[in-house]
mmCIF file of C-alpha atoms in Angstrom:
data_model
loop_
_atom_site.group_PDB
_atom_site.id
_atom_site.type_symbol
_atom_site.label_atom_id
_atom_site.label_comp_id
_atom_site.label_asym_id
_atom_site.label_seq_id
_atom_site.Cartn_x
_atom_site.Cartn_y
_atom_site.Cartn_z
ATOM 1 C CA MET B 22 37.874 -36.729 2.331
ATOM 2 C CA LYS B 23 36.051 -34.656 4.657
ATOM 3 C CA GLU B 24 39.086 -33.074 6.209
ATOM 4 C CA ASN B 25 40.173 -32.156 2.769
ATOM 5 C CA ARG B 26 36.848 -30.655 1.937
ATOM 6 C CA GLN B 27 37.239 -28.371 5.094
ATOM 7 C CA LYS B 28 40.753 -27.550 4.352
ATOM 8 C CA LYS B 29 39.641 -26.516 0.833
ATOM 9 C CA ARG B 30 36.733 -24.360 2.306
ATOM 10 C CA GLY B 31 38.983 -22.872 4.867
ATOM 11 C CA PHE B 32 41.402 -22.231 2.217
ATOM 12 C CA HIS B 33 39.211 -20.215 0.037
ATOM 13 C CA ARG B 34 37.781 -18.035 3.132
ATOM 14 C CA LYS B 35 39.375 -14.932 3.627
ATOM 15 C CA LYS B 36 39.972 -13.844 7.316
ATOM 16 C CA GLN B 37 38.260 -10.216 8.111
ATOM 17 C CA SER B 38 40.219 -7.675 9.705
ATOM 18 C CA TRP B 39 39.228 -6.420 12.955
ATOM 19 C CA ASP B 40 37.680 -2.788 11.288
ATOM 20 C CA ASP B 41 35.707 -5.163 8.754
ATOM 21 C CA MET B 42 34.387 -7.139 11.922
ATOM 22 C CA LEU B 43 33.328 -4.241 13.773
ATOM 23 C CA TYR B 44 31.955 -2.555 10.786
ATOM 24 C CA SER B 45 29.644 -5.677 10.057
ATOM 25 C CA THR B 46 28.815 -5.864 13.405
ATOM 26 C CA ILE B 47 27.713 -2.224 13.942
ATOM 27 C CA CYS B 48 25.577 -2.840 10.495
ATOM 28 C CA GLY B 49 24.009 -5.842 11.844
ATOM 29 C CA VAL B 50 23.102 -4.214 15.276
ATOM 30 C CA PHE B 51 21.748 -1.117 13.214
ATOM 31 C CA LEU B 52 19.363 -3.166 11.062
ATOM 32 C CA ILE B 53 18.242 -5.644 13.735
ATOM 33 C CA GLY B 54 17.388 -2.482 15.700
ATOM 34 C CA LEU B 55 15.642 -0.921 12.817
ATOM 35 C CA VAL B 56 13.706 -4.365 12.237
ATOM 36 C CA ILE B 57 12.330 -4.158 15.794
ATOM 37 C CA ILE B 58 11.593 -0.303 15.168
ATOM 38 C CA VAL B 59 9.515 -1.323 12.313
ATOM 39 C CA PHE B 60 7.830 -4.183 13.355
ATOM 40 C CA TYR B 61 7.069 -3.935 16.944
ATOM 41 C CA PRO B 62 4.350 -1.175 16.244
ATOM 42 C CA LEU B 63 2.588 -3.635 14.076
ATOM 43 C CA TRP B 64 3.048 -6.510 16.871
ATOM 44 C CA PHE B 65 1.498 -3.938 19.349
ATOM 45 C CA VAL B 66 -1.432 -3.234 17.601
ATOM 46 C CA LEU B 67 -2.189 -7.043 16.997
ATOM 47 C CA VAL B 68 -1.428 -7.748 21.009
ATOM 48 C CA ALA B 69 -3.481 -5.014 21.798
ATOM 49 C CA SER B 70 -6.544 -5.717 19.632
ATOM 50 C CA VAL B 71 -7.000 -9.194 21.591
ATOM 51 C CA SER B 72 -5.860 -8.032 24.908
ATOM 52 C CA ASN B 73 -8.346 -7.244 27.879
ATOM 53 C CA PRO B 74 -9.687 -3.650 27.136
ATOM 54 C CA LEU B 75 -8.512 -2.696 30.907
ATOM 55 C CA TYR B 76 -5.219 -3.524 30.490
ATOM 56 C CA VAL B 77 -5.206 -2.005 26.898
ATOM 57 C CA ASN B 78 -6.334 1.456 28.317
ATOM 58 C CA ARG B 79 -3.575 1.253 31.013
ATOM 59 C CA GLY B 80 -0.877 0.225 28.785
ATOM 60 C CA ASP B 81 -0.213 -2.511 31.055
ATOM 61 C CA PHE B 82 1.494 -5.253 28.609
ATOM 62 C CA LEU B 83 4.598 -5.334 26.246
ATOM 63 C CA LEU B 84 5.075 -8.005 23.850
ATOM 64 C CA PHE B 85 2.481 -10.763 24.501
ATOM 65 C CA PRO B 86 -1.646 -10.472 24.832
ATOM 66 C CA LYS B 87 -2.583 -10.026 28.612
ATOM 67 C CA GLY B 88 -6.291 -10.975 29.308
ATOM 68 C CA PHE B 89 -6.930 -12.627 25.904
ATOM 69 C CA ASN B 90 -10.348 -11.744 24.303
ATOM 70 C CA MET B 91 -11.931 -10.961 21.376
ATOM 71 C CA LEU B 92 -14.226 -8.313 22.291
ATOM 72 C CA GLY B 93 -12.667 -5.566 19.717
ATOM 73 C CA TYR B 94 -13.494 -7.834 17.001
ATOM 74 C CA GLU B 95 -16.672 -8.860 17.941
ATOM 75 C CA LYS B 96 -17.853 -5.269 18.221
ATOM 76 C CA VAL B 97 -16.310 -4.549 14.836
ATOM 77 C CA PHE B 98 -17.977 -7.595 13.036
ATOM 78 C CA HIS B 99 -21.121 -7.341 14.682
ATOM 79 C CA THR B 100 -21.707 -4.115 12.528
ATOM 80 C CA LYS B 101 -23.403 -4.996 9.299
ATOM 81 C CA LYS B 102 -21.687 -2.182 7.765
ATOM 82 C CA ILE B 103 -18.422 -3.906 7.796
ATOM 83 C CA TRP B 104 -18.805 -6.233 5.255
ATOM 84 C CA SER B 105 -20.897 -3.934 2.706
ATOM 85 C CA GLY B 106 -17.533 -1.699 3.066
ATOM 86 C CA TYR B 107 -15.250 -4.507 2.553
ATOM 87 C CA ALA B 108 -17.376 -5.561 -0.609
ATOM 88 C CA ASN B 109 -17.267 -1.920 -1.679
ATOM 89 C CA THR B 110 -13.666 -1.545 -1.112
ATOM 90 C CA LEU B 111 -12.749 -4.888 -2.914
ATOM 91 C CA LEU B 112 -14.788 -3.431 -5.796
ATOM 92 C CA TYR B 113 -12.954 -0.122 -6.051
ATOM 93 C CA THR B 114 -9.780 -1.278 -5.387
ATOM 94 C CA VAL B 115 -9.685 -4.126 -7.991
ATOM 95 C CA CYS B 116 -11.462 -2.213 -10.802
ATOM 96 C CA GLY B 117 -9.450 0.790 -9.927
ATOM 97 C CA THR B 118 -5.910 -1.224 -9.767
ATOM 98 C CA ALA B 119 -6.685 -2.803 -13.339
ATOM 99 C CA LEU B 120 -7.739 0.351 -14.929
ATOM 100 C CA GLY B 121 -4.929 2.425 -13.259
ATOM 101 C CA THR B 122 -2.494 -0.277 -14.082
ATOM 102 C CA VAL B 123 -3.499 -0.403 -17.907
ATOM 103 C CA VAL B 124 -3.491 3.631 -18.484
ATOM 104 C CA THR B 125 -0.186 3.759 -16.522
ATOM 105 C CA VAL B 126 1.858 1.362 -18.291
ATOM 106 C CA MET B 127 0.285 2.471 -21.862
ATOM 107 C CA ALA B 128 0.971 5.818 -20.908
ATOM 108 C CA GLY B 129 4.819 5.275 -19.628
ATOM 109 C CA TYR B 130 5.356 3.090 -22.686
ATOM 110 C CA ALA B 131 4.292 6.052 -25.088
ATOM 111 C CA PHE B 132 6.540 8.485 -23.344
ATOM 112 C CA SER B 133 9.604 6.226 -23.443
ATOM 113 C CA ARG B 134 9.105 6.320 -27.330
ATOM 114 C CA LYS B 135 11.380 8.883 -28.883
ATOM 115 C CA ASP B 136 9.622 8.666 -32.018
ATOM 116 C CA LEU B 137 6.135 10.241 -29.991
ATOM 117 C CA PRO B 138 5.137 13.649 -31.423
ATOM 118 C CA GLY B 139 5.229 16.394 -28.771
ATOM 119 C CA ARG B 140 6.915 14.168 -26.372
ATOM 120 C CA GLY B 141 8.621 16.671 -24.355
ATOM 121 C CA LEU B 142 5.783 19.215 -24.041
ATOM 122 C CA LEU B 143 3.331 16.654 -23.200
ATOM 123 C CA MET B 144 5.927 15.449 -20.527
ATOM 124 C CA LYS B 145 6.073 19.068 -19.163
ATOM 125 C CA ALA B 146 2.575 19.507 -19.207
ATOM 126 C CA PHE B 147 2.192 16.058 -17.069
ATOM 127 C CA ILE B 148 4.665 17.272 -14.729
ATOM 128 C CA PHE B 149 3.053 20.865 -14.084
ATOM 129 C CA THR B 150 0.050 18.822 -12.566
ATOM 130 C CA MET B 151 2.266 17.253 -9.838
ATOM 131 C CA TYR B 152 2.590 20.757 -8.524
ATOM 132 C CA PHE B 153 -0.381 22.859 -9.565
ATOM 133 C CA SER B 154 -3.960 21.618 -9.399
ATOM 134 C CA GLY B 155 -7.519 23.566 -9.711
ATOM 135 C CA GLY B 156 -8.228 22.711 -6.050
ATOM 136 C CA MET B 157 -11.231 20.865 -4.118
ATOM 137 C CA ILE B 158 -14.036 23.327 -5.112
ATOM 138 C CA PRO B 159 -13.560 23.020 -8.832
ATOM 139 C CA LEU B 160 -13.003 19.389 -8.868
ATOM 140 C CA TYR B 161 -16.255 18.932 -6.935
ATOM 141 C CA MET B 162 -18.418 20.871 -9.465
ATOM 142 C CA THR B 163 -16.555 19.140 -12.393
ATOM 143 C CA VAL B 164 -17.455 15.824 -10.766
ATOM 144 C CA LYS B 165 -21.155 17.053 -10.155
ATOM 145 C CA ASN B 166 -21.248 18.301 -13.527
ATOM 146 C CA LEU B 167 -20.420 15.126 -15.163
ATOM 147 C CA GLY B 168 -23.320 13.234 -12.711
ATOM 148 C CA LEU B 169 -20.815 11.294 -10.642
ATOM 149 C CA ILE B 170 -22.122 12.195 -7.460
ATOM 150 C CA ASN B 171 -22.966 9.321 -5.270
ATOM 151 C CA ASN B 172 -21.781 7.185 -8.408
ATOM 152 C CA ARG B 173 -19.288 4.139 -7.664
ATOM 153 C CA LEU B 174 -17.655 5.141 -11.075
ATOM 154 C CA VAL B 175 -16.076 8.256 -9.412
ATOM 155 C CA LEU B 176 -13.886 6.257 -6.691
ATOM 156 C CA ILE B 177 -12.625 3.922 -9.659
ATOM 157 C CA VAL B 178 -11.891 6.656 -12.028
ATOM 158 C CA MET B 179 -10.343 9.172 -9.586
ATOM 159 C CA GLY B 180 -6.773 8.713 -9.467
ATOM 160 C CA VAL B 181 -6.477 6.408 -12.314
ATOM 161 C CA VAL B 182 -3.698 8.809 -13.598
ATOM 162 C CA SER B 183 -0.528 9.459 -11.505
ATOM 163 C CA THR B 184 2.302 11.260 -12.915
ATOM 164 C CA TYR B 185 4.736 9.869 -10.467
ATOM 165 C CA ASN B 186 3.864 6.268 -11.567
ATOM 166 C CA ILE B 187 3.940 7.198 -15.346
ATOM 167 C CA ILE B 188 7.416 8.630 -14.883
ATOM 168 C CA VAL B 189 8.726 5.701 -12.987
ATOM 169 C CA VAL B 190 7.628 3.060 -15.805
ATOM 170 C CA ARG B 191 9.021 5.276 -18.649
ATOM 171 C CA SER B 192 12.461 5.543 -16.854
ATOM 172 C CA PHE B 193 12.228 1.486 -16.294
ATOM 173 C CA MET B 194 11.116 1.109 -20.023
ATOM 174 C CA GLU B 195 13.620 3.332 -21.447
ATOM 175 C CA SER B 196 16.172 1.588 -19.583
ATOM 176 C CA ASN B 197 15.158 -2.028 -20.325
ATOM 177 C CA ILE B 198 13.596 -1.802 -23.818
ATOM 178 C CA PRO B 199 16.180 -0.892 -26.051
ATOM 179 C CA ASP B 200 15.332 0.496 -29.580
ATOM 180 C CA GLU B 201 16.867 -2.426 -31.116
ATOM 181 C CA LEU B 202 14.188 -4.657 -30.096
ATOM 182 C CA LEU B 203 11.543 -2.709 -31.731
ATOM 183 C CA ASP B 204 13.645 -2.520 -34.969
ATOM 184 C CA ALA B 205 14.063 -6.452 -34.616
ATOM 185 C CA ALA B 206 10.349 -6.649 -34.093
ATOM 186 C CA THR B 207 9.261 -4.142 -36.965
ATOM 187 C CA ILE B 208 11.730 -6.249 -39.511
ATOM 188 C CA ASP B 209 9.561 -9.481 -38.739
ATOM 189 C CA GLY B 210 6.233 -7.658 -39.446
ATOM 190 C CA CYS B 211 5.230 -7.205 -35.404
ATOM 191 C CA GLY B 212 2.929 -3.636 -35.034
ATOM 192 C CA ASN B 213 2.981 -1.153 -32.403
ATOM 193 C CA GLY B 214 0.187 -3.073 -30.619
ATOM 194 C CA ARG B 215 1.468 -6.533 -30.610
ATOM 195 C CA PHE B 216 5.180 -5.265 -29.594
ATOM 196 C CA PHE B 217 3.622 -3.809 -26.433
ATOM 197 C CA THR B 218 1.261 -6.582 -25.703
ATOM 198 C CA ARG B 219 3.534 -9.544 -26.593
ATOM 199 C CA ILE B 220 7.283 -8.063 -25.807
ATOM 200 C CA VAL B 221 7.151 -4.632 -23.380
ATOM 201 C CA VAL B 222 4.475 -5.949 -21.036
ATOM 202 C CA PRO B 223 6.054 -9.334 -20.312
ATOM 203 C CA LEU B 224 9.624 -7.674 -19.968
ATOM 204 C CA SER B 225 8.119 -5.198 -17.315
ATOM 205 C CA ARG B 226 6.761 -7.434 -14.962
ATOM 206 C CA ALA B 227 8.983 -6.103 -12.119
ATOM 207 C CA VAL B 228 7.909 -2.460 -12.616
ATOM 208 C CA VAL B 229 3.934 -3.348 -13.504
ATOM 209 C CA SER B 230 4.032 -5.315 -9.948
ATOM 210 C CA VAL B 231 4.993 -2.163 -8.121
ATOM 211 C CA ILE B 232 2.482 0.023 -9.952
ATOM 212 C CA VAL B 233 -0.113 -2.391 -9.283
ATOM 213 C CA LEU B 234 0.967 -2.413 -5.460
ATOM 214 C CA TYR B 235 1.180 1.299 -5.378
ATOM 215 C CA ILE B 236 -2.362 1.965 -6.809
ATOM 216 C CA ALA B 237 -3.939 -0.969 -4.956
ATOM 217 C CA VAL B 238 -2.662 0.621 -1.550
ATOM 218 C CA GLU B 239 -3.931 4.136 -2.680
ATOM 219 C CA HIS B 240 -7.360 2.683 -3.386
ATOM 220 C CA TRP B 241 -7.447 0.655 -0.351
ATOM 221 C CA ASN B 242 -6.620 3.478 2.051
ATOM 222 C CA SER B 243 -8.856 6.147 0.344
ATOM 223 C CA TYR B 244 -11.525 7.443 2.280
ATOM 224 C CA PHE B 245 -11.604 11.251 1.703
ATOM 225 C CA PRO B 246 -13.161 11.121 -2.136
ATOM 226 C CA ALA B 247 -15.807 9.006 -0.764
ATOM 227 C CA MET B 248 -16.414 11.514 1.904
ATOM 228 C CA LEU B 249 -16.989 14.205 -0.715
ATOM 229 C CA TYR B 250 -18.628 12.215 -3.412
ATOM 230 C CA MET B 251 -20.883 9.740 -1.751
ATOM 231 C CA THR B 252 -23.990 10.293 0.324
ATOM 232 C CA ASP B 253 -25.224 6.835 0.393
ATOM 233 C CA GLU B 254 -23.886 4.478 3.275
ATOM 234 C CA LYS B 255 -24.212 1.365 1.194
ATOM 235 C CA LYS B 256 -21.606 2.672 -1.125
ATOM 236 C CA TYR B 257 -19.113 3.583 1.614
ATOM 237 C CA PRO B 258 -15.595 1.833 1.362
ATOM 238 C CA LEU B 259 -14.056 0.127 4.129
ATOM 239 C CA GLN B 260 -12.307 3.200 5.740
ATOM 240 C CA LEU B 261 -15.014 5.282 5.705
ATOM 241 C CA VAL B 262 -17.179 2.908 7.517
ATOM 242 C CA LEU B 263 -14.622 2.406 10.048
ATOM 243 C CA ARG B 264 -14.461 5.865 10.542
ATOM 244 C CA GLU B 265 -17.961 5.951 11.199
ATOM 245 C CA ILE B 266 -17.887 3.374 13.699
ATOM 246 C CA LEU B 267 -15.026 5.297 15.562
ATOM 247 C CA MET B 268 -17.038 8.240 15.640
ATOM 248 C CA SER B 269 -20.307 6.554 16.631
ATOM 249 C CA SER B 270 -18.523 4.800 19.666
ATOM 250 C CA GLN B 271 -16.924 7.986 20.562
ATOM 251 C CA THR B 272 -20.351 9.868 20.309
ATOM 252 C CA ALA B 273 -21.626 7.374 22.496
ATOM 253 C CA ILE B 274 -19.025 7.570 25.190
ATOM 254 C CA ASN B 275 -19.567 11.503 25.357
ATOM 255 C CA ASN B 276 -23.268 10.807 25.811
ATOM 256 C CA ALA B 277 -22.701 8.145 28.730
ATOM 257 C CA GLU B 278 -20.533 10.548 30.604
ATOM 258 C CA PHE B 279 -23.640 12.885 31.721
ATOM 259 C CA LEU B 280 -25.416 9.415 32.604
ATOM 260 C CA ASP B 281 -23.156 6.970 34.346
ATOM 261 C CA ALA B 282 -19.340 7.360 35.050
ATOM 262 C CA GLN B 283 -18.773 3.941 35.341
ATOM 263 C CA SER B 284 -20.438 2.812 32.145
ATOM 264 C CA ALA B 285 -18.433 5.615 30.539
ATOM 265 C CA ALA B 286 -14.917 4.176 31.625
ATOM 266 C CA GLU B 287 -16.081 0.745 30.557
ATOM 267 C CA MET B 288 -17.055 2.173 26.635
ATOM 268 C CA GLN B 289 -13.691 3.905 26.927
ATOM 269 C CA ASN B 290 -12.081 0.662 27.057
ATOM 270 C CA VAL B 291 -13.967 -1.007 24.778
ATOM 271 C CA ALA B 292 -13.308 1.877 21.983
ATOM 272 C CA GLN B 293 -9.679 1.725 22.711
ATOM 273 C CA VAL B 294 -9.770 -2.000 21.900
ATOM 274 C CA MET B 295 -12.009 -1.313 19.007
ATOM 275 C CA LYS B 296 -9.238 1.179 17.649
ATOM 276 C CA TYR B 297 -6.698 -1.466 17.196
ATOM 277 C CA ALA B 298 -9.128 -4.395 15.988
ATOM 278 C CA LEU B 299 -9.885 -1.763 13.047
ATOM 279 C CA ILE B 300 -6.493 -1.210 12.544
ATOM 280 C CA VAL B 301 -5.936 -4.936 11.855
ATOM 281 C CA VAL B 302 -8.963 -5.114 9.919
ATOM 282 C CA SER B 303 -8.256 -2.429 7.659
ATOM 283 C CA THR B 304 -4.612 -3.372 7.017
ATOM 284 C CA ALA B 305 -4.424 -7.091 7.022
ATOM 285 C CA PRO B 306 -5.847 -7.803 3.447
ATOM 286 C CA ILE B 307 -3.357 -5.689 1.686
ATOM 287 C CA ILE B 308 -0.523 -6.715 3.930
ATOM 288 C CA CYS B 309 -1.212 -10.504 2.915
ATOM 289 C CA VAL B 310 -0.999 -9.434 -0.691
ATOM 290 C CA TYR B 311 2.637 -7.594 -0.491
ATOM 291 C CA PRO B 312 4.579 -11.083 0.022
ATOM 292 C CA PHE B 313 3.261 -12.500 -3.287
ATOM 293 C CA ILE B 314 5.046 -9.262 -5.295
ATOM 294 C CA GLN B 315 7.668 -8.547 -3.128
ATOM 295 C CA LYS B 316 10.077 -10.259 -5.354
ATOM 296 C CA TYR B 317 9.714 -7.956 -8.078
ATOM 297 C CA PHE B 318 9.109 -4.896 -5.874
ATOM 298 C CA THR B 319 12.907 -3.845 -5.093
ATOM 299 C CA LYS B 320 13.805 -4.526 -8.688
ATOM 300 C CA GLY B 321 11.045 -2.760 -9.837
ATOM 301 C CA VAL B 322 11.681 0.682 -7.751
ATOM 302 C CA MET B 323 15.317 0.632 -8.220
ATOM 303 C CA ILE B 324 15.326 0.223 -11.863
ATOM 304 C CA GLY B 325 12.558 2.778 -12.442
ATOM 305 C CA SER B 326 13.562 5.428 -9.769
ATOM 306 C CA VAL B 327 15.829 7.182 -11.964
ATOM 307 C CA LYS B 328 13.628 9.969 -13.604
ATOM 308 C CA GLY B 329 16.006 11.464 -16.072
#
């Protein structure tokens, strides 16, 4: 029986020609090299963050930690501002992502409807904002006149509407939500609101997952709006807190150079390790979220990437 099965399997296998094998080998080597190029910087940062500062400053390691210690993480987490920065960033990311996703999906659905009055003109007005804006100073004056300076709401509202994301959602829904489905739902007495929540949203999980990731990463990495509009350090997001820590450590190193060369060198080594620890601290949470929505990511991007 086993021999017969093996013969059958061998019979169905097609023998590859030498040029196909060469092509497959080249593609495999290229992809492995590409994975190494992408993965190694992440691995290097992680290894450097748990290595001895002296070896890190020298670059005296390649693949594995050398002189294992957690000095960088101790210095980072010893700062109380880190925890308030994490809490603020979680607040801004969760609220901003939820609001941005709702607005983007609703706007994308509206623009996918061919019976929307002034659809073409509205779409052109949205696209115009992708290339032209009022500038930083008029935007700051607008925020100030609205009373949003040093207000947490400004970091949640800023960036809620993204024309690119709306176009992606619109293209996805035009390709995957046929007009016949709406006609059938209308005949059964389903209104626009119920059709959107009960049919459109469940069928658009792939692109919604992509939009959630886009908006969440943007909010998590954002620091410049907080620099402009926030004056209270207790409301700073994590990225701005990390920037303050790096700047304070660099200032301490510059001051130490005038006092003691040895202590300045030691502080320089510690600051070098802190940089890598700060990178891990700031990127680890968002990287941990990605695997849970990765299965929707490729499908959503490919289907919604045509912006016709």
